[in-house]
Structure formats: structure tokens, C-alpha cells
Amino acid sequence: MDIIRSTYYPLPIENVDTDQIIPARFLKATTRDGFGENLFRDWRYKSGDSNKPISDFVLNLPQYKGEILVAGKNFGCGSSREHAAWSLLDFGFKVIVSSFFADIFKSNALNNGLLPVQVSDSFLKKIFALDSTALLTVTLETQTIVIEESGETETFEINNYKKTCLLNGYDDMDYLLSQIKQIEAFEALQKLVPIN
Amino acid sequence: MGKTLFDKIWNSHIVKSIPDGPSVLYVDKHFIHEVTSPQAFSGLEKRGLKVFRPKQVVATADHNVPTHDQHLPIKDELSRIQVKQLVDNCANHDIELYGLGHPYQGIVHVIGPELGITQPGMTIVCGDSHTSTHGAFGSIAFGIGTSEVEMVLGTQCLLQNKPKQMRINIEGRLQKGVVSKDIILYIISKLSSSGATGHFIEFAGEAIRALSMEARMTICNMSIEMGAKGGLIAPDKKTFDYIRNRRFAPVGNDWDEKLEKWKKLFTDKDPVFDCEVNINASDIEPMITYGTNPGLGIAINNAIPELDSIDDEGEQQNFMKALGYMNFRPGKSLIGTPIHHVFIGSCTNSRIEDLRLVASVIKGKKKSEHVSVMVVPGSQQVARQVYAEGLDKIFIAAGFEIRQPGCSACLGMNEDKIPEGEYCVSTSNRNFEGRQGRGARTLLASPLTAAAAAITGVITDVRELMEADDCR
């Protein structure tokens, strides 16, 4: 992952919790695949088993497409279900933009190569004011998000370690496995001076 | 500069720190359940790995299990496969499983403490956001995602950045009819559902010290509902007395040695917190939520706020969206609002003390005929205690239905769901849209307040029922 240049879906709602992103009744699967079809299930489809779309929900509006979701603050609060990140990725999102992310969602997203981009409230407002053809460019290397139309730019924070991982396709597991000897040494020391 | 309780535990679990990056944090105990672990096991197997420290992992089936006829095969095929996969994964990796049919089965955050597995000074993780519950014992406990479950299964470690720290001091004494659930709903209503994001909270003060261990668990359980990484409480005599003689509590010399260490687990005199909040316990009234996040709560006799009392434009939209979903209006009181269901259960309020509180309100009374009431004990051990104490007779005489242990209608993953549009007063932790079933309207409250609503059929100040009882 380095540069994502795309139109976006606007979801100007605050506190979008992981129960909205993927309701619990869809967490019965034992693989990571296929969650995209139930992404935002209860906002996207009418009640009952039928797949009747709710026509004014943003994912059902034909003018919107792209790999970026832009949402109100405190995105991803609530449950730790990683299925939320999997469903967003499976639908085709690569970047989520918000003015604030819940902690566990942020870790889950990063652990799956889904980039959370935290911008200021004012920049978020500017994005929401754009029309559906507007392009956003997110560059991980320079940690910038640009509104193509106006050239307005904001930088975003990302932990240096995580950035390196994303750019190189490493994950935390690779790193931890490389540290097994040190982990064992730590355990041996604990046995001499047990923490518990 | 003094160290905080959090610092002491955190520092003693750091294997190494990456310069300009996270630290390798060692995990003492790892709880797993059927919903967030299958993909972690398959990830591990894809890498050709076995579980690194199976003796430090404990499993149960809770989220996706039926709450009746647990001796029969699970009817729902996907649920059956998921639970079976947990059984197979535990067998293949030599992990202790307290699954369906086991006398220790129950909600993961109920069984850890009641078995004495949860102990002070530990680092504890689980693929569930309410792992913060275990912080009540003076441990660093937090929820993780499935990729992280895989990391802990594979290496017993996680890469973590040290969170900021907040202390919430609650001094003074609680009013009658006010319990720990009200304390935490009050705090969240003040700080908002994102107010503690990025922080680990220490709950302290006279009112916290006065709480039982089970009541402390309710407080720490809902730390996540204000966005916190976790919440913890310094261990004290109550903590040690609770753990002593439990199934996996240390014994003999081991107990003596651990006790000496546990007694050092407190925040020093001159600590540095990133944020401190002071609350007077006597200001807290029985609480209830009216919206679709746990921060939208009020004292039960207060009116829902007026729109113009909210400054931020985004929050105004949020508030109106929540009221639209709940079909409530700004400025209105909830007292007297008819409800359809009462759910007593979840990792927040399904322990024996919670069920005793409910029984104390309903004893000798019958539920309103318009209300269905489900009592779901948090574990098999809690359920056995219910029957041993005869609470079952009180519940049944009142027309309550007693189910078998599991997460049940807290998250509506199994068939225990609240129908669309209906109101449920729930002792659980989340009132999100659709949390208890599509279109379900959840009002979070204490076991006392939930019990009162079950009897009257409407939102009720439990103190009125308690006073009437006092007069009898």
C-alpha cells in the first residue's frame, strides 16, 4: 500500500459502532471471507430476509463509488470484532477517513492493511461538502490526504513502526515470531522472579 | 515521581521496546471463545505453528450458544459448526475448554474471576472488548481483535503502545437504590462514549473501595463504553478474600508469596496521570439510557435533554438520530414509559449478587403481564447458586424465565433477540441500534431498575418500590 487515489462514499454519522458495520448475527462464519455483503447490513437492506436495498443509504446510491469511506467521528466504537475491518475490506475499501477512531478498530484495521486516516473536524467537513465525483488522494509515504479539486492537504499521524509494516507488507506476527528467543528468556526470568 | 498501578504492571511485562515504536508486551492469561478465535487458529495453522503456551489459554463457549436445551445439539447449523470448531481447535492445541455441558461453562468474563484464574498484577487479553472486566482485580486486561488473538496464541505476546492514563476518583457514599451500574452509566454520561479513548483508567476513591468485587467488575466492564483501553482497580483485602480458595487460586506457600506481591499493587502517592476526574458518589441517582450509545444516559427522574442544550452540531445530529430510532422526544421524562422486555444478564450484570439484587426487588411480586422477562445467569456456577439459594423460586413465582448461561440477548447472536420496535430494559452494556436484534430499542439500567420495570411494566424509579416495601 502506498498511494490510494479514489472517489469516496460519505457517511456523515458519528459513533458508527461495529454492530452497525457488521451485526453480530453475521459473525458465525469461521473464515475471514465474504463479510462485505453484510457490511452495514441493517442500514443497507430492509428488514426481513430479502435483499431489498434501502435506496437512500450511501452504499446503495449509484453516484458513489471508490475505495475510500469517509465517516463521522468515533468510527468503529464498541465491540472488538475484527469482522468489522474484514467486512469493509471485503466490500472494497482500502482507506477509512474520520476525525476520530476507536482504539480497537484502529488496531484491527491496521493489522489487515486497511488504513485509518484521522483528519481534523474542519477537513472532514470540507470533504463532506464535496460532490460525488471529487477525488481524494491518500499517500502513506508522505502521510498526506489531498482534496484533488482544491489541492487542500492535511497530514495524518501513523506510528512509524506500523507505517513500515504497511509499506513492506510485514505484520506484527512476523515481528513477534522473530523475537521468540527473547520471549523465552523473559519467561525464564519470570520464573526466577515471578510476576504472578 | 510515583508510579501508577498501571505503570507497575505494564513495566513488569515488557519483553522489549522497539525504538520509536511499540513494546512487546507479555500476556499472562489469554481467554478465548468461539466467535473471535476460529480465524486465529486457521491463521496459526497456515503458518505451520502450534499454540506457544497452551497452559496460559482458557476457552469457553458463550457468545453463540443457545440458552435452553444446552444438552442437545445446537439447532442453528452455523452456530453448531462454530462451537464445534472451538472444541476441535482446543483439542488439537491442548487448550483447556469449559464448553457446553462443562460445569464451569459461562460468559468468559464471569468464569475467569469465579474460577480464580483472574489475579492481581496479571496481563489478560481476550478477543472481546469487555475483557476490561478483569481489571477489577488490579490487572491490565483489554480486548483484542482476531489477528491479535493469533499473535498471542503464537507468541504469548502483543505489540502495544503504552496508553495514556486517567484516574477517576469517586468519593463519598452512594444513595439508597444506587448500585455500581449506575456509577458507571453516570461516568459515561459525563465523559461521553469516546471520552476516554486512548486511556487506561484507574477507578479509585472511597465509593470504589466500598464496592464488592462483583460490583467492581461491573464498573471495569464498561470502561470500553467510553472508549478506554481498559479500567482497573487496586486490589485490597476484598480482592484477596474473593480469590482465596477458588478453583485456580494459588495455595500454600505460593499463596503467601503472591499475596505479598499483590499487596504492593497500588498507585504511589505522587503519580502523574494524563487526566483526573473527580466525582461525588452522592450526586449519582439510578440511571437509564435513552439513546443509542451508552453515553446517552440520564438520572431516571430527569428529562431527556433539550436539543438546544447540546452545543456541537455533530452531536445534535447524533442525538436526534438516536431519539428517532428510540422514538423518544427531547425534553420528555422516561418515567411511566411502557416497555416490552426485560433482559437480566451479560458480562456486566449476570453474577450472583446481580441476581440477588433483582430478587430483592421482585420477591413476592409478579411481573407486569405485558412484559417478558429473561434471566440469564452468567455461568453454570452462578446458575447452580441461584437454585441453591432458592432465587429460582422467586423468579418463577414472578413469571420470569430462567435460561442457561451465555451472552444471549446482550448481542442477539443466538435466537435470544428483541423484536423490532420493542423496548427492552437491559442490564447489559450496549444500547447500539440493532444490538439486541434488528430494530430493537434498548434501555440500559442496573439490575434494580430493570427489576422495577419488570414488575410495573413501565420505566420506574426503583426507590419507590423499595420504599413501599419498607412500609409494609
XYZ file of C-alpha atoms in Angstrom:
668
model
C 0.000 0.000 0.000
C 1.266 3.460 -0.814
C -0.998 5.742 -2.830
C -4.798 5.443 -2.989
C -6.477 7.866 -5.401
C -10.213 7.447 -5.446
C -13.677 8.897 -5.150
C -15.308 8.169 -1.824
C -18.506 7.220 -0.009
C -19.630 9.850 2.536
C -21.161 8.593 5.809
C -21.612 11.751 7.886
C -22.708 9.903 11.026
C -20.858 9.978 14.355
C -20.176 6.994 16.652
C -20.608 4.393 13.920
C -20.208 1.287 16.070
C -19.038 -2.139 14.957
C -22.562 -3.554 15.461
C -23.659 -1.257 12.597
C -20.645 -2.148 10.467
C -21.376 -5.873 10.859
C -24.238 -7.027 13.104
C -23.495 -9.906 15.495
C -25.793 -12.348 13.715
C -23.315 -12.377 10.817
C -20.351 -13.352 12.973
C -20.975 -17.082 12.748
C -18.531 -17.668 9.916
C -15.211 -19.320 10.658
C -13.247 -17.762 7.775
C -12.331 -14.153 7.018
C -14.135 -14.030 3.673
C -17.489 -12.836 2.449
C -18.357 -10.319 5.158
C -18.680 -7.478 2.624
C -22.165 -8.489 1.572
C -23.406 -7.821 5.098
C -21.420 -4.610 5.636
C -23.806 -2.045 7.220
C -26.492 -4.677 6.768
C -29.303 -3.016 8.726
C -28.709 0.429 7.236
C -28.301 -1.005 3.756
C -31.141 -3.507 3.441
C -34.766 -3.528 4.510
C -35.933 -5.721 7.341
C -36.572 -9.409 6.776
C -34.544 -11.889 4.835
C -34.990 -10.220 1.471
C -32.138 -8.264 -0.006
C -34.256 -5.184 -0.693
C -31.915 -2.211 -0.575
C -32.745 0.931 1.402
C -32.422 3.263 -1.562
C -31.077 6.363 0.188
C -28.271 4.641 2.097
C -24.935 5.760 0.722
C -23.709 2.303 -0.336
C -26.874 1.980 -2.459
C -26.598 5.371 -4.168
C -25.311 4.812 -7.705
C -23.351 8.070 -7.842
C -20.959 6.929 -5.140
C -18.091 4.524 -5.653
C -14.480 4.149 -4.709
C -12.057 2.673 -2.214
C -12.423 5.324 0.482
C -15.101 5.625 3.169
C -15.388 8.991 4.924
C -17.273 8.844 8.231
C -18.107 10.976 11.269
C -16.049 10.959 14.451
C -15.521 7.976 16.763
C -15.758 5.489 13.927
C -15.592 1.816 14.934
C -16.520 2.144 18.590
C -17.904 -0.799 20.538
C -17.123 -4.458 20.054
C -13.622 -5.730 19.264
C -14.897 -7.829 16.340
C -12.245 -7.779 13.624
C -15.069 -8.795 11.288
C -15.736 -5.027 11.035
C -12.389 -4.478 9.335
C -12.820 -7.623 7.232
C -16.247 -6.530 6.000
C -15.009 -3.063 4.996
C -12.058 -4.618 3.140
C -14.224 -7.275 1.529
C -16.571 -4.579 0.232
C -13.563 -2.921 -1.392
C -12.480 -0.163 0.980
C -8.774 0.465 1.449
C -8.942 3.684 3.450
C -11.322 4.966 6.149
C -11.249 8.701 6.852
C -12.696 10.092 10.084
C -11.892 12.766 12.632
C -11.565 10.138 15.378
C -11.236 6.354 15.546
C -11.942 3.935 18.373
C -8.763 2.162 19.534
C -9.524 -1.496 18.909
C -10.993 -0.798 15.474
C -7.879 1.160 14.557
C -5.581 -1.756 15.530
C -7.778 -4.253 13.724
C -7.797 -2.103 10.584
C -4.015 -1.679 10.593
C -3.495 -5.399 11.206
C -5.417 -6.041 7.980
C -3.910 -3.361 5.777
C -6.975 -1.112 5.983
C -5.661 2.410 6.550
C -7.416 4.626 9.113
C -6.752 8.278 8.234
C -7.551 10.677 11.051
C -8.174 14.267 9.898
C -9.292 17.447 11.666
C -13.001 18.196 12.118
C -12.694 21.091 9.683
C -11.014 18.983 6.992
C -13.690 16.318 7.445
C -16.368 18.973 6.912
C -14.651 20.083 3.705
C -14.686 16.526 2.385
C -18.376 16.090 3.226
C -19.133 19.285 1.270
C -17.648 17.866 -1.962
C -19.727 16.227 -4.673
C -19.664 12.570 -5.622
C -17.083 12.981 -8.409
C -14.461 14.515 -6.117
C -11.190 12.636 -5.840
C -9.134 12.149 -2.716
C -5.506 11.070 -2.739
C -4.084 9.361 0.312
C -0.316 8.834 0.336
C 1.047 6.691 3.135
C 4.709 7.508 2.487
C 4.183 11.261 2.993
C 1.228 10.736 5.398
C -0.952 13.147 3.437
C -4.529 13.323 2.258
C -5.294 15.729 -0.600
C -8.602 17.001 -1.968
C -7.678 16.920 -5.663
C -10.146 19.611 -6.736
C -8.770 22.331 -4.462
C -5.361 20.933 -3.614
C -6.161 21.258 0.077
C -3.929 18.919 2.031
C -3.724 17.574 5.541
C -1.129 15.333 7.093
C -2.142 12.401 9.255
C -0.407 10.553 12.062
C 0.642 6.954 11.907
C 3.007 5.045 14.129
C 6.363 4.731 12.331
C 6.559 1.020 13.008
C 3.078 0.435 11.567
C 3.864 2.568 8.549
C 6.951 0.499 7.784
C 4.907 -2.676 8.177
C 2.193 -1.457 5.801
C 4.656 -0.225 3.193
C 6.579 -3.500 3.264
C 3.710 -5.903 3.811
C 5.004 -7.163 7.197
C 2.724 -7.877 10.093
C 3.128 -7.899 13.877
C 3.140 -11.686 13.878
C 6.272 -11.761 11.695
C 7.996 -9.449 14.137
C 6.856 -11.313 17.276
C 7.926 -14.673 15.840
C 11.393 -13.208 15.257
C 11.527 -12.424 18.992
C 10.680 -15.889 20.341
C 14.147 -16.344 21.920
C 13.773 -13.101 23.838
C 10.245 -14.031 24.878
C 11.546 -17.335 26.236
C 14.331 -15.528 28.084
C 11.729 -13.202 29.593
C 9.706 -16.202 30.741
C 12.786 -17.804 32.314
C 13.453 -14.591 34.219
C 9.803 -14.518 35.341
C 10.202 -17.988 36.782
C 13.095 -16.730 38.920
C 11.210 -13.594 39.928
C 7.595 -14.447 39.076
C 5.269 -11.585 38.349
C 2.406 -13.781 39.392
C 7.643 10.893 40.815
C 5.499 7.945 41.885
C 4.364 5.104 39.687
C 0.770 4.291 38.962
C -0.668 0.826 39.467
C -0.865 0.584 35.694
C 2.849 1.538 35.311
C 3.905 -1.151 37.774
C 2.088 -3.950 35.953
C 2.899 -2.661 32.469
C 6.623 -2.214 33.152
C 6.969 -5.714 34.581
C 5.508 -7.251 31.412
C 7.652 -5.557 28.778
C 9.851 -8.084 26.984
C 11.471 -5.351 24.906
C 10.691 -1.958 23.427
C 11.180 -1.075 19.775
C 12.846 2.367 19.476
C 10.270 4.854 18.165
C 7.730 2.040 18.108
C 5.592 -0.216 20.256
C 6.701 -2.606 23.005
C 6.492 -6.367 23.153
C 4.010 -6.932 25.981
C 3.898 -10.348 27.625
C 0.439 -11.804 28.243
C -0.127 -13.930 31.341
C -3.633 -15.189 30.585
C -5.497 -15.462 27.316
C -9.211 -16.211 27.274
C -10.752 -17.356 24.008
C -14.304 -18.041 22.818
C -15.936 -19.472 19.725
C -16.649 -16.276 17.764
C -13.330 -14.424 17.560
C -10.912 -17.364 17.611
C -11.526 -19.649 14.594
C -9.745 -17.382 12.099
C -6.846 -17.008 14.555
C -6.365 -20.772 14.736
C -6.555 -21.123 10.963
C -4.023 -18.281 10.619
C -1.708 -20.089 13.011
C -2.101 -23.364 11.159
C -1.430 -21.634 7.840
C 1.906 -20.564 9.280
C 2.542 -24.120 10.453
C 2.586 -23.104 14.126
C 1.269 -24.666 17.308
C -0.044 -22.668 20.245
C 3.069 -21.408 22.061
C 1.815 -21.622 25.677
C -1.427 -23.626 25.721
C -1.460 -23.748 29.545
C -1.949 -19.977 29.607
C -5.031 -20.146 27.396
C -8.544 -20.859 28.701
C -11.545 -21.349 26.418
C -15.294 -21.295 26.798
C -18.330 -21.139 24.502
C -20.587 -18.209 25.352
C -21.398 -15.740 22.543
C -23.108 -18.050 20.118
C -24.702 -20.727 22.291
C -28.400 -21.328 22.902
C -29.674 -20.563 26.419
C -32.038 -23.511 26.574
C -31.611 -27.239 25.938
C -27.847 -26.918 26.027
C -27.601 -30.710 26.336
C -28.995 -31.095 22.810
C -27.072 -30.457 19.577
C -27.219 -26.758 18.602
C -30.030 -26.314 16.071
C -28.532 -23.451 14.080
C -26.048 -25.007 11.691
C -23.548 -22.147 11.538
C -23.518 -21.846 15.319
C -23.053 -25.574 15.692
C -20.097 -25.537 13.294
C -18.524 -22.559 15.061
C -18.795 -24.146 18.510
C -17.540 -27.479 17.134
C -14.549 -25.703 15.657
C -13.668 -24.329 19.097
C -13.869 -27.855 20.513
C -11.593 -29.172 17.751
C -9.127 -26.298 17.989
C -8.806 -26.713 21.750
C -8.313 -30.463 21.400
C -5.693 -30.046 18.658
C -3.767 -27.432 20.616
C -4.107 -28.880 24.125
C -6.158 -25.951 25.461
C -8.480 -26.300 28.471
C -12.059 -25.804 27.284
C -15.040 -25.142 29.508
C -17.516 -25.724 26.735
C -21.200 -26.539 26.659
C -22.027 -29.180 29.234
C -18.986 -28.404 31.391
C -19.771 -27.347 34.983
C -17.503 -24.284 34.552
C -19.003 -23.060 31.245
C -20.239 -19.495 31.152
C -19.580 -15.972 29.938
C -15.824 -15.636 29.633
C -15.654 -12.550 31.893
C -17.743 -14.256 34.547
C -15.843 -17.547 34.675
C -12.289 -16.126 34.721
C -12.812 -14.368 38.063
C -15.063 -17.006 39.628
C -12.529 -19.746 38.936
C -9.701 -17.697 40.432
C -7.893 -17.566 37.078
C -8.021 -13.766 37.079
C -5.470 -12.484 39.598
C -3.895 -9.152 40.525
C -0.883 -7.923 38.599
C -1.602 -10.028 35.527
C -1.855 -9.031 31.906
C -5.015 -10.566 30.470
C -6.420 -10.417 26.956
C -9.396 -11.861 25.096
C -10.955 -11.299 21.705
C -13.782 -9.384 23.322
C -13.984 -5.720 24.228
C -15.396 -6.374 27.702
C -12.166 -8.040 28.786
C -11.668 -4.851 30.796
C -13.884 -6.587 33.417
C -10.841 -8.408 34.808
C -9.251 -5.066 35.681
C -11.389 -5.118 38.841
C -8.695 -7.401 40.324
C -5.857 -4.955 39.657
C -4.794 -6.458 36.359
C -4.189 -4.949 32.939
C -6.959 -6.518 30.893
C -8.142 -5.443 27.460
C -9.967 -6.630 24.383
C -8.176 -7.516 21.166
C -9.031 -8.396 17.575
C -8.648 -11.787 15.953
C -5.244 -11.029 14.363
C -4.041 -10.239 17.864
C -5.615 -13.442 19.211
C -3.449 -15.230 16.659
C -0.351 -13.332 17.849
C -0.973 -14.259 21.469
C -1.672 -17.887 20.561
C 1.565 -17.931 18.563
C 3.914 -15.973 20.842
C 2.101 -15.150 24.135
C 2.880 -11.509 23.303
C 1.428 -8.439 21.615
C 2.947 -5.289 20.191
C 1.481 -2.413 22.147
C 1.959 1.302 22.573
C 1.609 2.458 26.151
C -1.776 4.173 26.544
C -2.331 7.430 28.384
C -3.641 7.190 31.909
C -6.723 8.607 33.567
C -7.841 8.341 37.174
C -11.481 8.631 38.137
C -11.904 9.307 41.852
C -15.319 8.653 43.315
C -15.572 9.904 46.868
C -18.481 9.854 49.277
C -21.287 7.341 49.687
C -23.940 6.097 47.318
C -27.600 6.864 47.864
C -30.054 4.069 48.527
C -31.144 2.335 45.326
C -27.931 3.306 43.547
C -25.535 0.498 42.581
C -22.300 0.119 40.628
C -24.061 0.010 37.238
C -25.433 3.471 37.987
C -21.923 4.711 38.828
C -20.522 3.608 35.501
C -23.543 4.807 33.471
C -23.204 8.163 35.248
C -19.487 8.405 34.437
C -20.064 7.519 30.770
C -22.886 10.078 30.536
C -20.425 12.723 31.775
C -17.393 11.693 29.684
C -19.293 10.516 26.545
C -18.880 7.281 24.633
C -15.479 8.382 23.322
C -14.238 10.462 26.278
C -11.587 8.028 27.476
C -10.293 6.818 24.108
C -6.552 6.174 24.215
C -6.540 5.968 28.016
C -6.335 3.265 30.623
C -8.488 4.219 33.601
C -7.847 3.639 37.277
C -11.060 3.792 39.321
C -10.314 4.939 42.851
C -11.819 6.567 45.915
C -13.986 5.729 48.881
C -17.038 4.714 46.864
C -14.997 2.218 44.821
C -13.331 0.747 47.920
C -16.795 0.221 49.407
C -17.930 -1.912 46.450
C -17.857 -5.712 46.406
C -15.670 -7.450 43.818
C -18.662 -8.239 41.642
C -19.782 -4.612 41.731
C -16.244 -3.517 40.806
C -16.346 -5.870 37.818
C -19.452 -4.081 36.524
C -17.560 -0.765 36.626
C -14.416 -2.019 34.880
C -16.540 -3.986 32.389
C -17.975 -0.812 30.881
C -14.663 1.141 30.647
C -14.675 0.332 26.946
C -18.035 2.108 26.578
C -16.230 5.435 26.936
C -13.543 4.273 24.538
C -10.961 3.387 27.201
C -8.372 0.698 26.531
C -9.346 -0.733 29.900
C -10.067 0.075 33.515
C -8.537 -1.225 36.711
C -8.918 -1.004 40.481
C -6.152 -1.509 43.013
C -6.518 -4.859 44.781
C -7.300 -4.852 48.503
C -8.471 -7.234 51.214
C -11.783 -7.728 49.394
C -9.896 -8.800 46.284
C -7.697 -11.260 48.164
C -10.648 -12.693 50.113
C -12.587 -13.145 46.868
C -9.756 -15.084 45.201
C -8.731 -17.232 48.180
C -9.858 -20.874 47.855
C -11.208 -20.501 44.341
C -10.533 -23.355 41.942
C -7.314 -21.974 40.447
C -6.244 -19.663 43.256
C -2.684 -20.157 44.484
C -2.347 -22.327 47.612
C 0.147 -22.786 50.430
C 3.491 -21.022 50.065
C 2.537 -19.921 46.594
C -0.456 -18.055 48.043
C 1.686 -16.359 50.701
C 4.277 -15.271 48.149
C 1.706 -13.961 45.697
C -0.201 -12.160 48.411
C 2.961 -10.263 49.382
C 3.370 -9.156 45.772
C -0.294 -8.265 45.316
C -0.157 -6.013 48.366
C 2.368 -3.815 46.531
C -0.030 -3.224 43.673
C -1.262 0.311 44.241
C -0.633 3.745 42.802
C 2.116 5.620 44.632
C 1.466 8.867 46.445
C 2.606 11.360 43.783
C 1.606 9.777 40.482
C 1.275 11.530 37.162
C -1.986 10.898 35.344
C -2.710 12.455 31.958
C -6.182 13.255 33.239
C -8.034 13.105 36.558
C -11.787 13.198 37.067
C -13.453 13.695 40.459
C -16.968 12.513 41.140
C -19.117 12.742 44.230
C -20.917 9.444 44.801
C -23.884 11.150 46.448
C -24.633 13.018 43.175
C -25.396 9.736 41.424
C -29.025 8.626 41.021
C -30.401 5.462 39.406
C -29.500 5.848 35.735
C -31.107 4.836 32.458
C -30.091 5.383 28.856
C -32.438 6.918 26.301
C -30.247 6.819 23.179
C -28.171 4.505 21.026
C -24.812 4.750 22.728
C -24.068 4.210 26.419
C -23.123 7.878 26.861
C -26.728 8.957 26.263
C -27.932 8.358 29.807
C -29.841 10.324 32.423
C -30.823 10.088 36.070
C -34.093 8.181 35.953
C -36.191 11.134 37.128
C -34.567 13.633 34.776
C -35.949 14.544 31.378
C -34.157 13.732 28.131
C -32.080 16.845 27.320
C -33.458 19.564 25.039
C -31.801 19.830 21.628
C -30.521 23.358 22.295
C -28.683 22.174 25.414
C -26.252 20.387 23.063
C -23.569 22.672 21.571
C -21.855 20.611 18.937
C -23.642 20.280 15.586
C -22.480 16.701 15.033
C -23.635 15.718 18.493
C -27.011 17.329 17.837
C -27.443 15.180 14.720
C -26.308 12.153 16.652
C -28.805 12.925 19.428
C -31.723 13.383 17.035
C -30.830 10.224 15.115
C -30.755 8.302 18.414
C -34.101 9.724 19.549
C -35.615 8.927 16.156
C -34.512 5.322 16.482
C -35.784 5.078 20.079
C -38.975 7.023 19.282
C -38.370 9.411 22.185
C -38.630 13.198 22.224
C -36.281 15.827 23.630
C -37.280 17.280 26.992
C -39.516 14.323 27.948
C -39.201 12.172 31.050
C -38.985 8.405 30.589
C -40.826 7.636 33.818
C -44.033 5.750 33.029
C -42.937 4.750 29.513
C -44.314 1.256 28.770
C -41.715 -1.400 27.988
C -41.998 -4.888 26.467
C -38.997 -6.854 27.661
C -36.517 -7.047 30.492
C -33.169 -8.761 29.982
C -31.156 -9.636 33.065
C -27.779 -10.988 32.079
C -24.487 -10.285 30.214
C -20.882 -9.966 31.377
C -21.904 -6.685 33.020
C -24.656 -7.889 35.365
C -25.225 -11.649 35.461
C -23.369 -12.578 38.637
C -24.996 -13.916 41.771
C -25.049 -10.515 43.506
C -26.836 -9.009 40.496
C -29.439 -11.740 40.615
C -29.842 -11.275 44.379
C -30.482 -7.566 43.758
C -33.196 -8.449 41.269
C -34.732 -10.961 43.672
C -34.742 -8.372 46.481
C -36.992 -6.102 44.397
C -39.373 -8.712 42.989
C -39.776 -11.066 45.949
C -43.485 -11.734 46.475
C -44.440 -9.768 43.341
C -45.474 -10.690 39.815
C -44.169 -9.206 36.620
C -46.418 -6.977 34.567
C -48.370 -9.153 32.159
C -47.251 -7.028 29.189
C -43.588 -7.727 29.828
C -41.458 -10.765 29.084
C -38.508 -11.226 31.389
C -35.448 -13.334 30.741
C -32.866 -14.066 33.434
C -29.639 -15.489 32.023
C -27.116 -16.415 34.721
C -23.525 -15.638 33.725
C -22.207 -19.142 34.287
C -23.095 -22.656 35.304
C -21.701 -21.897 38.743
C -23.925 -18.800 39.068
C -26.902 -20.854 37.868
C -26.242 -23.541 40.491
C -26.020 -20.841 43.150
C -29.365 -19.404 42.007
C -31.006 -22.767 42.644
C -29.081 -23.392 45.868
C -30.284 -20.078 47.298
C -33.837 -20.576 46.096
C -33.750 -17.451 43.932
C -35.243 -19.560 41.153
C -38.472 -19.841 43.140
C -38.669 -16.053 43.436
C -38.031 -15.582 39.709
C -40.513 -18.256 38.666
C -43.207 -17.006 41.054
C -42.771 -13.572 39.476
C -43.192 -15.022 35.992
C -39.547 -14.598 34.959
C -37.970 -17.136 32.645
C -34.624 -18.575 33.781
C -32.311 -19.558 30.950
C -28.946 -21.315 30.729
C -25.658 -19.369 30.706
C -24.396 -17.408 27.710
C -24.158 -13.903 26.261
C -27.726 -14.255 24.992
C -29.756 -11.122 24.217
C -26.868 -8.785 25.084
C -25.742 -9.071 21.476
C -28.530 -11.083 19.875
C -26.190 -13.505 18.177
C -28.205 -16.558 19.078
C -32.029 -16.708 18.876
C -32.493 -14.555 22.028
C -33.483 -11.359 20.237
C -35.767 -8.432 20.993
C -38.379 -7.875 18.223
C -38.242 -4.804 16.002
C -39.561 -1.614 17.561
C -39.992 -3.056 21.065
C -38.412 -1.640 24.215
C -36.120 -3.702 26.408
C -34.746 -2.588 29.761
C -31.467 -4.438 29.828
C -28.712 -4.945 32.394
C -26.231 -5.372 29.537
C -23.661 -2.888 28.272
C -24.649 -1.629 24.819
C -27.737 0.097 23.516
C -26.496 0.402 19.932
C -29.027 0.295 17.120
C -29.987 -3.321 16.496
C -27.677 -4.636 19.208
C -30.379 -6.855 20.730
C -31.973 -7.617 17.379
C -32.778 -5.568 14.310
C -34.854 -2.537 15.266
C -34.768 -3.441 18.985
C -34.809 -0.471 21.380
C -32.538 -0.990 24.369
C -32.516 0.988 27.612
C -29.511 0.201 29.775
C -30.023 0.157 33.513
C -28.996 -1.511 36.767
C -30.406 -4.864 37.902
C -32.555 -2.954 40.428
C -34.021 -0.620 37.825
C -34.572 -3.497 35.397
C -36.373 -5.469 38.121
C -38.612 -2.499 38.910
C -39.570 -2.137 35.229
C -40.372 -5.841 35.053
C -42.863 -5.516 37.896
C -44.576 -2.292 36.856
C -44.269 -2.705 33.086
C -43.111 0.880 32.760
C -39.897 2.812 33.430
C -39.904 3.180 37.199
C -37.698 4.694 39.883
C -36.839 1.549 41.858
C -36.666 3.579 45.074
C -40.448 3.906 45.007
C -40.861 0.140 45.107
C -38.188 -0.163 47.770
C -39.896 2.470 49.934
C -43.252 0.757 49.566
C -41.593 -2.476 50.730
C -40.042 -0.685 53.702
C -43.505 0.492 54.785
C -45.061 -2.947 54.649
